[in-house]
Coordinates of C-alpha atoms in Angstrom, one line a residue:
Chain A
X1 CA -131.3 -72.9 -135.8
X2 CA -129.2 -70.8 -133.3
X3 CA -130.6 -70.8 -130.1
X4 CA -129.3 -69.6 -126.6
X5 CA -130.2 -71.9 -123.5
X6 CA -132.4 -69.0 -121.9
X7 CA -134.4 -69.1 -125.3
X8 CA -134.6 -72.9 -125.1
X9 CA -136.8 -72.2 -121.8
X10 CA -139.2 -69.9 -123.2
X11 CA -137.9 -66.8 -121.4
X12 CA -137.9 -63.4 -123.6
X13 CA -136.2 -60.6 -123.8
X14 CA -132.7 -62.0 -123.6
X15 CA -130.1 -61.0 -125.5
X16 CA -128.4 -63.4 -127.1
X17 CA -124.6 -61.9 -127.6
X18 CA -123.3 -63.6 -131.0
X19 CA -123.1 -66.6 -132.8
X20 CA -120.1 -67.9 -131.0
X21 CA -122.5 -68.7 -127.3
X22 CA -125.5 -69.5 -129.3
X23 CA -123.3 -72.1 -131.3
X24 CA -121.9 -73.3 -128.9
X25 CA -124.5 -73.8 -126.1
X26 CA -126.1 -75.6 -128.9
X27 CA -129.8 -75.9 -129.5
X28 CA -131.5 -78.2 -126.2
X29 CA -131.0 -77.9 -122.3
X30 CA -128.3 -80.7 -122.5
X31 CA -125.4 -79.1 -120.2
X32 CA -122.2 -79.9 -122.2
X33 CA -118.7 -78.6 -120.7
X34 CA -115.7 -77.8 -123.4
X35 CA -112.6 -78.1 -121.7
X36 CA -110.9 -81.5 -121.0
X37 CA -111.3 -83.2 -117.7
X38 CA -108.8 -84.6 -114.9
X39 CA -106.2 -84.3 -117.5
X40 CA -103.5 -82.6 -115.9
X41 CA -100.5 -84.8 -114.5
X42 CA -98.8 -84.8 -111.2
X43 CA -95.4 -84.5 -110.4
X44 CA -93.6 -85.6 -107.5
X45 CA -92.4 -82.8 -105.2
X46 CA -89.9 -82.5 -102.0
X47 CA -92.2 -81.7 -99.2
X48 CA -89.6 -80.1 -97.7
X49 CA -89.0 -77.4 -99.8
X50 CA -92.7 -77.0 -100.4
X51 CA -93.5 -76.5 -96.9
X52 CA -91.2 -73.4 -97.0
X53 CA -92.8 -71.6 -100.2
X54 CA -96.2 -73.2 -98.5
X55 CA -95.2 -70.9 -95.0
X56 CA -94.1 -68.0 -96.9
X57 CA -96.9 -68.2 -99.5
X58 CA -99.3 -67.7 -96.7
X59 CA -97.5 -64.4 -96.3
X60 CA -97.1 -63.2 -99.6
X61 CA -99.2 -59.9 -100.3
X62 CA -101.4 -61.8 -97.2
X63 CA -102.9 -64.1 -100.1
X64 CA -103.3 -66.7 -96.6
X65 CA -103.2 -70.0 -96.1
X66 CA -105.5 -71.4 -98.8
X67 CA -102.6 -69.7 -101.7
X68 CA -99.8 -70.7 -99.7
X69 CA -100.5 -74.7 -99.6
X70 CA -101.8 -74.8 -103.4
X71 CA -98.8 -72.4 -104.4
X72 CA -96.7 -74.5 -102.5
X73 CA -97.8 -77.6 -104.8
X74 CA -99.1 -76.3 -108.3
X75 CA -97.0 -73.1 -108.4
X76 CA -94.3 -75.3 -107.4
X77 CA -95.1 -77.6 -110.7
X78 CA -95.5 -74.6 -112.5
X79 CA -91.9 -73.3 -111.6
X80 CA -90.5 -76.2 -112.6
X81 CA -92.9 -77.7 -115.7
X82 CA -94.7 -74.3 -116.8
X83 CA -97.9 -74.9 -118.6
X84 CA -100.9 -75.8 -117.6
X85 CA -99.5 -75.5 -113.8
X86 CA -98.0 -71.8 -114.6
X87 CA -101.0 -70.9 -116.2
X88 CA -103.7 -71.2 -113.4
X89 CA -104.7 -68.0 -111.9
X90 CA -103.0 -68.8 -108.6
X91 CA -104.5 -65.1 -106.9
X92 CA -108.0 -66.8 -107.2
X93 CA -107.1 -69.5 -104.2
X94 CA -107.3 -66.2 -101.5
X95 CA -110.6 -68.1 -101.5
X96 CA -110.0 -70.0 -98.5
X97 CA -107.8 -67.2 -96.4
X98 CA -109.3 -67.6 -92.7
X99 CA -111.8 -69.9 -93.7
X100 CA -113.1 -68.1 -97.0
X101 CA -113.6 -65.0 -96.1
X102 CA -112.8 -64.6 -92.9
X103 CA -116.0 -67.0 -92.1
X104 CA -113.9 -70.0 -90.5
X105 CA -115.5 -73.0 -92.5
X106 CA -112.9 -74.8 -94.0
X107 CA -109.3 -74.4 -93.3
X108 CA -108.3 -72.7 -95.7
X109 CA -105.0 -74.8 -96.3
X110 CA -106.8 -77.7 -96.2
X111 CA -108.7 -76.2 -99.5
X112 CA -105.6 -75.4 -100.8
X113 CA -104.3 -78.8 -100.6
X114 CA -107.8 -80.6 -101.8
X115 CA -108.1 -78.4 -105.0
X116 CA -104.6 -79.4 -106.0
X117 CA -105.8 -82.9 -105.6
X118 CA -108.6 -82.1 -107.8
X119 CA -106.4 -80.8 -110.7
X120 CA -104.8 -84.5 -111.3
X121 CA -107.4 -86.8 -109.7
X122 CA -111.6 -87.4 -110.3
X123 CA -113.5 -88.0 -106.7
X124 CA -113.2 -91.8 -106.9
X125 CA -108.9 -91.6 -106.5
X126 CA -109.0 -87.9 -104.7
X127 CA -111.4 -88.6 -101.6
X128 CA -109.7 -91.3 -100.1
X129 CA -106.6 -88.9 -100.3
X130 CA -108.4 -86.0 -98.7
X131 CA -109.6 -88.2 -95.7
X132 CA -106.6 -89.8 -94.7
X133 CA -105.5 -85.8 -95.1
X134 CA -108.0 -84.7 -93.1
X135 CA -108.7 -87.1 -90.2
X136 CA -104.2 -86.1 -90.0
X137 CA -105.3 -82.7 -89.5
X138 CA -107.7 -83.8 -86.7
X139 CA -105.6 -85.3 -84.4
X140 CA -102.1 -83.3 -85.7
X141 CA -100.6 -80.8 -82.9
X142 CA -100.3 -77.5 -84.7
X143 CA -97.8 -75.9 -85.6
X144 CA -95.5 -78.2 -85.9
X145 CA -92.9 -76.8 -88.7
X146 CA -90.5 -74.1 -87.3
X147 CA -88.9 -71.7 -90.0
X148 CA -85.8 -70.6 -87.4
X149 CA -83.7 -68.4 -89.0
X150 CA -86.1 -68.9 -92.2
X151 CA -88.7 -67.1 -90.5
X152 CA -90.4 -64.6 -92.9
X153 CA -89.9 -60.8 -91.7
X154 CA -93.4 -60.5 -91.5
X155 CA -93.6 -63.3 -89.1
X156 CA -92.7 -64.1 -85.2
X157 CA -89.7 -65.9 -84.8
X158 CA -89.0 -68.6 -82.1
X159 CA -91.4 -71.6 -80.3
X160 CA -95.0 -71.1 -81.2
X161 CA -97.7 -72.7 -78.6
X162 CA -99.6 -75.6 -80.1
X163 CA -102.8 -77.6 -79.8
X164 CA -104.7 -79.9 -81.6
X165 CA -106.8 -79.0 -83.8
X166 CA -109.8 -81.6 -83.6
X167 CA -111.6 -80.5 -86.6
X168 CA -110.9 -79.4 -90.4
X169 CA -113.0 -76.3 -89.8
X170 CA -111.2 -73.0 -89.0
X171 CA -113.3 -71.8 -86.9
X172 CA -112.6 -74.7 -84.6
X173 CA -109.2 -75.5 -84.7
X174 CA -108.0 -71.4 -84.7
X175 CA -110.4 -70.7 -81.7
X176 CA -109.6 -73.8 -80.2
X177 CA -105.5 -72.7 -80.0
X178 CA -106.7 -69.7 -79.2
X179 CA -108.8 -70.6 -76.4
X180 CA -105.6 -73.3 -75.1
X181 CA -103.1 -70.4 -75.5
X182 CA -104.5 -67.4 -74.8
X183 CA -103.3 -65.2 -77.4
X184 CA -106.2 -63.5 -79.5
X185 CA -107.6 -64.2 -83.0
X186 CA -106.2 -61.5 -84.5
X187 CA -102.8 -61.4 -83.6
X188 CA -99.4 -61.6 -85.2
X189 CA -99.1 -65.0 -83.5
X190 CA -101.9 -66.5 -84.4
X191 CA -101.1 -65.6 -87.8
X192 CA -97.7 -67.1 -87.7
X193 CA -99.3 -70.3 -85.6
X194 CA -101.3 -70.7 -89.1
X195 CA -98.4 -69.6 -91.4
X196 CA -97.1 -72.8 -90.3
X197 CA -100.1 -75.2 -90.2
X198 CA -99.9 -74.1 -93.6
X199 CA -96.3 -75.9 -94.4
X200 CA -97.5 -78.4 -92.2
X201 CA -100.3 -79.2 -94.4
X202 CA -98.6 -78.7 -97.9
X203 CA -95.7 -81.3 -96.4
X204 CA -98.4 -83.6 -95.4
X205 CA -100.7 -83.4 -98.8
X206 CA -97.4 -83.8 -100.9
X207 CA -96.3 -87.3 -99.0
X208 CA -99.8 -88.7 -99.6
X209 CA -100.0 -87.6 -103.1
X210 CA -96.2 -88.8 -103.8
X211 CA -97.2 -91.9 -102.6
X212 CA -100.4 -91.8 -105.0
X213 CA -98.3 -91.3 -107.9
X214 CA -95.6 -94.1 -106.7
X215 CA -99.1 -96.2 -106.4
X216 CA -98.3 -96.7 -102.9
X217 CA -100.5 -94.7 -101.5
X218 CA -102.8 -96.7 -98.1
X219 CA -105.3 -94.6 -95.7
X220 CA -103.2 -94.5 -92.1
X221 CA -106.1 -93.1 -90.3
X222 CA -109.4 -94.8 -90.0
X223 CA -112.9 -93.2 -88.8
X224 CA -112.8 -91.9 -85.5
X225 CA -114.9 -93.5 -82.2
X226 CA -117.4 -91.1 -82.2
X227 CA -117.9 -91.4 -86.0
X228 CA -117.8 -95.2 -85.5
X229 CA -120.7 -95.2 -82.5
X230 CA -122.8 -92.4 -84.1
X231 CA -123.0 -94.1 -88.5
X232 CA -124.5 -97.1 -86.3
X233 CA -127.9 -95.3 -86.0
X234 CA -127.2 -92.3 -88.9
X235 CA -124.7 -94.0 -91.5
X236 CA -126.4 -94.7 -95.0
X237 CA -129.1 -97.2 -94.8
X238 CA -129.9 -97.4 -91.0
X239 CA -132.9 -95.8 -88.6
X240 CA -131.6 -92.1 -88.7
X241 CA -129.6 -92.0 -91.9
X242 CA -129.9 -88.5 -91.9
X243 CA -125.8 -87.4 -91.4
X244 CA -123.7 -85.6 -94.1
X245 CA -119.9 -85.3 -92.7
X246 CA -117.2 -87.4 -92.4
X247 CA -115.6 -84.4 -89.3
X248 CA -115.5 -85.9 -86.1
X249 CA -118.4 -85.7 -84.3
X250 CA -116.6 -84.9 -81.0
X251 CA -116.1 -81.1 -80.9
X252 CA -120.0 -80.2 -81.5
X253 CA -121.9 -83.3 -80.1
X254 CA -120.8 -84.2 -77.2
X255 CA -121.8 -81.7 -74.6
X256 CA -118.5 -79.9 -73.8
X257 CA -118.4 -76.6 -72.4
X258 CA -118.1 -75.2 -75.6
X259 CA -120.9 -76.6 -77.1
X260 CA -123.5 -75.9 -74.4
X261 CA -125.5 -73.3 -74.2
X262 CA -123.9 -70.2 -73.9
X263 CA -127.0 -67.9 -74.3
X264 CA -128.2 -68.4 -70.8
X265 CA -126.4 -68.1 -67.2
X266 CA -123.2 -67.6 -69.8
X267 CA -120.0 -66.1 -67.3
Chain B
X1 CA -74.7 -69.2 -109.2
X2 CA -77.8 -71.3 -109.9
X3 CA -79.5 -72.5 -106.3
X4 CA -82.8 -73.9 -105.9
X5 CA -84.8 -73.0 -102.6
X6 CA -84.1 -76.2 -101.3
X7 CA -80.4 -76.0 -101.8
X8 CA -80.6 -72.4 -100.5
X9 CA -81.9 -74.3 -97.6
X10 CA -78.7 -76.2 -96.9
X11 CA -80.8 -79.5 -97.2
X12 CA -78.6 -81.8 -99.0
X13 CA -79.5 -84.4 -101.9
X14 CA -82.2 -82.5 -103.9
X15 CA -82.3 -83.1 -107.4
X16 CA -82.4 -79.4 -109.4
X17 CA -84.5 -80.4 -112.3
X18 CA -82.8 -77.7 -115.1
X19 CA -81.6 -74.2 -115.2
X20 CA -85.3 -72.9 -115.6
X21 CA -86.4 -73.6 -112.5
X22 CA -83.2 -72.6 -110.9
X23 CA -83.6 -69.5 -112.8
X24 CA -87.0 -68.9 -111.8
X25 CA -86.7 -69.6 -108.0
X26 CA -83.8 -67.3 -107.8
X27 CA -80.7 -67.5 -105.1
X28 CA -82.9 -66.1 -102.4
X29 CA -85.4 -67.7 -100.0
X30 CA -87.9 -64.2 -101.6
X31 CA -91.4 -65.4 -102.3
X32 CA -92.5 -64.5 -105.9
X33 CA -95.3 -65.3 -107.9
X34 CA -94.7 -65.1 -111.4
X35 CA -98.6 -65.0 -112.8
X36 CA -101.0 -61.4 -113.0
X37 CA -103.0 -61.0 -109.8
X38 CA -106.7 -59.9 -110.0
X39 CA -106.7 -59.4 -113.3
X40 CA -109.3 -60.8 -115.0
X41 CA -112.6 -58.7 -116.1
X42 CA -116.0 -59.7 -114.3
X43 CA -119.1 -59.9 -117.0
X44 CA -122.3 -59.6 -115.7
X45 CA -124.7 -62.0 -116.3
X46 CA -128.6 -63.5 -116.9
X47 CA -129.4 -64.9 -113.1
X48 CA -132.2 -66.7 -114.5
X49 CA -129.9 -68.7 -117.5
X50 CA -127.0 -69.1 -115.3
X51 CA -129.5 -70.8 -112.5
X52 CA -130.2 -73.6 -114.7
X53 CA -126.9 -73.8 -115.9
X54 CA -125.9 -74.7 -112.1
X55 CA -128.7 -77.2 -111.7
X56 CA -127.7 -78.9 -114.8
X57 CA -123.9 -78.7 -113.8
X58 CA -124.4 -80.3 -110.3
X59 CA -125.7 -83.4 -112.5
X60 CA -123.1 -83.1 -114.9
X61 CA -121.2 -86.6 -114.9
X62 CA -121.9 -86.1 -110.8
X63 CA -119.4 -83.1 -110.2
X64 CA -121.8 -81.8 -107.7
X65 CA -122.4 -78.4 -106.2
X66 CA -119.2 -76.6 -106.5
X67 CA -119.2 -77.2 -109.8
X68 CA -122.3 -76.5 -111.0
X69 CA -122.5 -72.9 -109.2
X70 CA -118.9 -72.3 -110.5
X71 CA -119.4 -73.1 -114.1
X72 CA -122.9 -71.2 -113.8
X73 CA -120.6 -68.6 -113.8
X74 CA -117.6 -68.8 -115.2
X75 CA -118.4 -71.5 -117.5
X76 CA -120.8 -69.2 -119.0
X77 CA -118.3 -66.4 -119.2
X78 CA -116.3 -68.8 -120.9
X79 CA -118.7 -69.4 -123.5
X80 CA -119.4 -66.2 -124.7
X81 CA -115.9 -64.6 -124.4
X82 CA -113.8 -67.4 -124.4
X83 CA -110.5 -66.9 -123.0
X84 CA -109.3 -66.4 -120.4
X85 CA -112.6 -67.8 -118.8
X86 CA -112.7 -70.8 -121.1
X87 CA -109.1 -71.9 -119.9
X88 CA -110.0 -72.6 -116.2
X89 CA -109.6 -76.5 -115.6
X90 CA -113.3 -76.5 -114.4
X91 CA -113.2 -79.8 -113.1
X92 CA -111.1 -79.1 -110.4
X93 CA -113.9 -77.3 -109.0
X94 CA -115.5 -80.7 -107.8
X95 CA -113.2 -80.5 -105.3
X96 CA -116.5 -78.9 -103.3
X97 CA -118.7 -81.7 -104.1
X98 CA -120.6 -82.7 -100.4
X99 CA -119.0 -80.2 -98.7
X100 CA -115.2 -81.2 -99.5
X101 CA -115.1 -85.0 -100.1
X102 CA -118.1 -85.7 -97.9
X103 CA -116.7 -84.3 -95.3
X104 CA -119.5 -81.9 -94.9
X105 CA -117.6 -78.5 -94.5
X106 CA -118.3 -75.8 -96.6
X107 CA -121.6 -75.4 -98.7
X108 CA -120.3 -76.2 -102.2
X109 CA -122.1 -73.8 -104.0
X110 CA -121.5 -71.4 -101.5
X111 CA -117.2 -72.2 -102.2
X112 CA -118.4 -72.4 -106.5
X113 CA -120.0 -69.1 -105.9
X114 CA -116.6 -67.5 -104.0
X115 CA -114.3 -69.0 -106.0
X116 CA -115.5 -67.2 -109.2
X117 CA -115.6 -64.0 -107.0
X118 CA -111.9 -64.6 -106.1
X119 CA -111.0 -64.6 -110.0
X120 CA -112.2 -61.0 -110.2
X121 CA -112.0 -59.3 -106.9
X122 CA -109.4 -59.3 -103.8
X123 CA -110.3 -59.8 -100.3
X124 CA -111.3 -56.1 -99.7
X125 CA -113.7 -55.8 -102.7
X126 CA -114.8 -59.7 -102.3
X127 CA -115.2 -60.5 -98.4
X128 CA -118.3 -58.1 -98.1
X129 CA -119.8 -60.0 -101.3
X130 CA -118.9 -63.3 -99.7
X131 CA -120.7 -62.4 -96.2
X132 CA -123.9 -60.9 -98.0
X133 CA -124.2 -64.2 -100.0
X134 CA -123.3 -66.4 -96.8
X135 CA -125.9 -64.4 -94.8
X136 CA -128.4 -65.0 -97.2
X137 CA -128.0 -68.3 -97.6
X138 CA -128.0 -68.9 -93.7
X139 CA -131.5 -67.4 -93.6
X140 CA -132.7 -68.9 -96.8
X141 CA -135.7 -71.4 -97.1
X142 CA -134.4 -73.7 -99.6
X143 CA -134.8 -75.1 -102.4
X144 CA -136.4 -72.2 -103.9
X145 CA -135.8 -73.0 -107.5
X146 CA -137.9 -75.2 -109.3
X147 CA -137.2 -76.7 -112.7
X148 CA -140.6 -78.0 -113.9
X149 CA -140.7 -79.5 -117.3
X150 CA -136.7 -79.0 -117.2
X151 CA -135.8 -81.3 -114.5
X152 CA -132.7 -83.4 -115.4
X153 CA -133.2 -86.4 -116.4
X154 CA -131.4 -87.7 -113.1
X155 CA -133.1 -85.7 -110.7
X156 CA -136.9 -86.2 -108.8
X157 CA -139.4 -83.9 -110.5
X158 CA -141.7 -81.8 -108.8
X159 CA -142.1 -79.6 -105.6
X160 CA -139.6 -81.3 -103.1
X161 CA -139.7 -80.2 -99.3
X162 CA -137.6 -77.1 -97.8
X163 CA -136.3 -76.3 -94.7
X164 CA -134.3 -72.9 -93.2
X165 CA -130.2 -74.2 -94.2
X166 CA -128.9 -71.9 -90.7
X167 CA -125.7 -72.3 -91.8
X168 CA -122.8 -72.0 -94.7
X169 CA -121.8 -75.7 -93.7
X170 CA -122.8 -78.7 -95.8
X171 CA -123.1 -80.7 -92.7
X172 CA -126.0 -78.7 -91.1
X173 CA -127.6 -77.4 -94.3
X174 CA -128.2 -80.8 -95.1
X175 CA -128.4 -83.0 -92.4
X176 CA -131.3 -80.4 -90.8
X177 CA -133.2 -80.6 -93.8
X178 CA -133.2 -84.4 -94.0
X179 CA -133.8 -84.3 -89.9
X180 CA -136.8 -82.1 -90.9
X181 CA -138.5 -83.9 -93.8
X182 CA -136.8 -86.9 -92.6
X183 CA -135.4 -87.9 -96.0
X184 CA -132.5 -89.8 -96.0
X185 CA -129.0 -87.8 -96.7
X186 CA -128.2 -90.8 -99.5
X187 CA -131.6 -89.8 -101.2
X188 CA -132.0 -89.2 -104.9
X189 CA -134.9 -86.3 -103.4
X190 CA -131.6 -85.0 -101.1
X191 CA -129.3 -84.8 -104.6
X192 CA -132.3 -82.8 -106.4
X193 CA -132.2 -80.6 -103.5
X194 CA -128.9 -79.7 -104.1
X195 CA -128.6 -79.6 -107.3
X196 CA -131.7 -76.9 -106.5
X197 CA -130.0 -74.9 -104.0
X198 CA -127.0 -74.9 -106.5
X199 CA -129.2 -72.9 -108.9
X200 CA -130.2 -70.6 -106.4
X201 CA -127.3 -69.9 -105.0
X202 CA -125.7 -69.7 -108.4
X203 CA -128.9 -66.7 -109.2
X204 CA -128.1 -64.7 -105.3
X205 CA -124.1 -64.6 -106.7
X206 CA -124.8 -63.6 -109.9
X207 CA -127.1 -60.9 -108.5
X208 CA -124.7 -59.5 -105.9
X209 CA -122.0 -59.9 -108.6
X210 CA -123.8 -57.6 -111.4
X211 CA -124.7 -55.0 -108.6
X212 CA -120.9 -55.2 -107.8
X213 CA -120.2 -54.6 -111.8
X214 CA -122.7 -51.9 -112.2
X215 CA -121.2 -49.8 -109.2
X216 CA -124.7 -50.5 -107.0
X217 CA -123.6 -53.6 -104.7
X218 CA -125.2 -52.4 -101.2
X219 CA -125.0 -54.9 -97.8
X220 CA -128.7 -56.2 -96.7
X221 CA -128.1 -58.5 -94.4
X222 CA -126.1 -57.8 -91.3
X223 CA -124.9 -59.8 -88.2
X224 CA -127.4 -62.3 -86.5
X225 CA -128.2 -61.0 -83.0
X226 CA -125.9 -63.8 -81.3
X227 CA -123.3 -62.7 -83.2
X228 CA -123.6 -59.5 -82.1
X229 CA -124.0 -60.8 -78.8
X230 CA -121.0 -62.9 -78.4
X231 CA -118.5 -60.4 -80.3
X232 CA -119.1 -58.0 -76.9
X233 CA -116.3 -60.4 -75.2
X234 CA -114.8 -62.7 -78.2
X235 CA -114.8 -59.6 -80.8
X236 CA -111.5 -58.5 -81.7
X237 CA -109.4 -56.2 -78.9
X238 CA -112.5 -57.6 -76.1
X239 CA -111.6 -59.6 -73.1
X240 CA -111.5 -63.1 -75.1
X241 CA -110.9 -62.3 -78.3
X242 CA -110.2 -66.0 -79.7
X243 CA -113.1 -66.5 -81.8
X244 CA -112.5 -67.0 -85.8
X245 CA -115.6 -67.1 -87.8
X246 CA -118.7 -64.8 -89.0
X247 CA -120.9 -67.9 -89.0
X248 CA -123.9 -67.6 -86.9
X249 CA -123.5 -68.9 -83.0
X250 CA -126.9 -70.2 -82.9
X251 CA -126.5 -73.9 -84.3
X252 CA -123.2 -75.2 -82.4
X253 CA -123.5 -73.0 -79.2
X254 CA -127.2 -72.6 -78.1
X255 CA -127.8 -75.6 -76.1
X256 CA -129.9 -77.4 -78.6
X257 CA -130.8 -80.8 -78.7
X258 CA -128.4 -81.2 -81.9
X259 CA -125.5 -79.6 -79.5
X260 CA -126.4 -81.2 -76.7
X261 CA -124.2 -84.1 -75.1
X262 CA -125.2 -87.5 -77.7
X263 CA -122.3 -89.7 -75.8
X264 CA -125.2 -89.9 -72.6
X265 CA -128.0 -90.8 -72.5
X266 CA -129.0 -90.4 -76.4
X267 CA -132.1 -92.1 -77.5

């Protein structure tokens, strides 16, 4: 009996479109999934050289930081190894330019980085490698790569301002800059600061996963104070155990000017 | 002469692995990207099937949100027209799961669900599909899905509690509705919610994306009134145009008691 999954539930009128889906979607509600799992392999890779396709990946047809980092590690293995790396549809990681859509949630070279993770690794091996990733991010003082004569034409040569970022969101560590330097959102510079944040990152999220693969690989950064003082009443198990984040708890929670309210008596 | 980009770099002691990649990288420090951009065919598809396809994916061996709203869709693609749908590593896609390694960022689903966008649309044609589906999704009640006689066999049957998410961030979608029905973030009722919201965010994509296919994708939601209020001096070309985001002001800069200083004097 050839059944489609929307039949299964007792829903008419759907079309069921050849034998092929209704094969193989099989005949209960049991979710299967074809294709094999976790089974790609890393390579090793010079973060030096990657943090320069990483910083002019951002800039390539403006694809953004997200592209850049995970060009600058799976295109990378693709360049050199060709399938399965060469075979990914590397446009689809424009995902995470200026925090997906221009929303500033995650960084978007952060996301980069984390879904090349994903490719080789299962949650179990990858999350301790996005952490100690991360909680680098947090306290890094971006930019920190400079291209020099290497800078891409699109780009702004010379010293770029820096500041930390303090968070993984986009939203907070681009404003934050921002705020430090004075230079607006949607400028050239600010574009270049996160051109190379973005080799910053790929550099960063190829040491740690080098190290993985050497099976050397050991978390430098631990939780942060706040997140230590704040799990003690909302970590898993206790009074309050209501939290879902590992970000630092700093930047929204602790009454800075930023964070109060801004609705009322607001210069 | 064969050079790799490192080597072009005039960094010394790199090891060129073969003439390919040396071929492919070229003598020149020229960003290319060898794969085709944008160039895979959207099909539009049953919101209803592909909802429960999501829920069931978020369960799926625990690959969580991300997954489950991306396979919803392209999985699904995948099984009915095969390639190149069918040759994404889907996997990777757990690279969302609670909000990026529990780090609470961005709503999986909402990253699934923009993700499969970013296979067949670039940034002009995608972002305002991206904000409609994050602006519903900040005003949604969830979980509006209910899978009755089909709940998975690892979830928690029957109606579960909702509350308003007020944000595309993992962090405050869930941690306000656990605040709310003060159900722990750990919870197997907290999981089921997800897994819930997966489906329905997996259902708004899939109804903004067939709109988009058919020609008849319209805006309904615009900016929330703080963002329109806060945009008259950190909008772009105003007096402090730093600010980097189209989430809603409300939750972080409203003077709340979840913003409010918990270093001092916090219960």
């Amino acid at each position: 009996m050839k059944i489609s999954r929307r039949k299964a539930l007792g829903i008419v009128g759907c079309t069921v479109v050849g034998g092929t889906m209704a094969a193989t979607m099989g005949t209960s509600l049991a979710f299967t999934q074809k294709d094999k799992e976790f089974s790609w392999t890393p390579h090793k890779l010079d973060p030096v050289e990657s943090a320069l396709v990483g910083y002019n990946g951002y800039y390539y047809k403006g694809l953004g930081c997200c592209y850049g980092a995970f060009y600058g590690i799976v295109g990378i293995m693709g360049e050199r190894y060709g399938a399965p790396y060469s075979q990914f549809p590397f446009s689809m990681m424009e995902v995470g330019k200026s925090g997906i859509s221009e929303w500033g949630t995650i960084c978007g070279a952060l996301l980069g980085a984390a879904s090349a993770y994903a490719l080789f690794w299962g949650r179990e091996e990858r999350d301790p490698m996005v952490t100690e990733l991360f909680r680098w991010y947090q306290k890094a003082v971006f930019p920190i790569f400079d291209p020099g004569e290497a800078t891409n034409p699109k780009g702004v040569k010379g010293p770029i301002p820096t500041s930390v970022s303090g968070s993984p969101l986009c939203h907070i560590s681009v404003s934050k800059w921002c705020y430090e330097t004075k230079i607006e959102a949607g400028s050239k510079e600010r574009g270049e600061r996160c051109a190379r944040l973005t080799a910053d990152v790929t550099a960063k999220a190829i040491e740690i996963m080098n190290a993985k693969i050497d099976g050397k690989f050991a978390a430098l950064y631990g939780s942060t104070d706040a997140e230590k003082t704040c799990v003690e009443c909302h970590g898993k198990g206790k009074e309050a155990a209501y939290n879902k984040t590992k970000m630092d708890c700093t930047p929204c929670h602790s009454g800075s000017e930023h964070s109060t309210n801004k609705f009322k008596d607001h210069p």
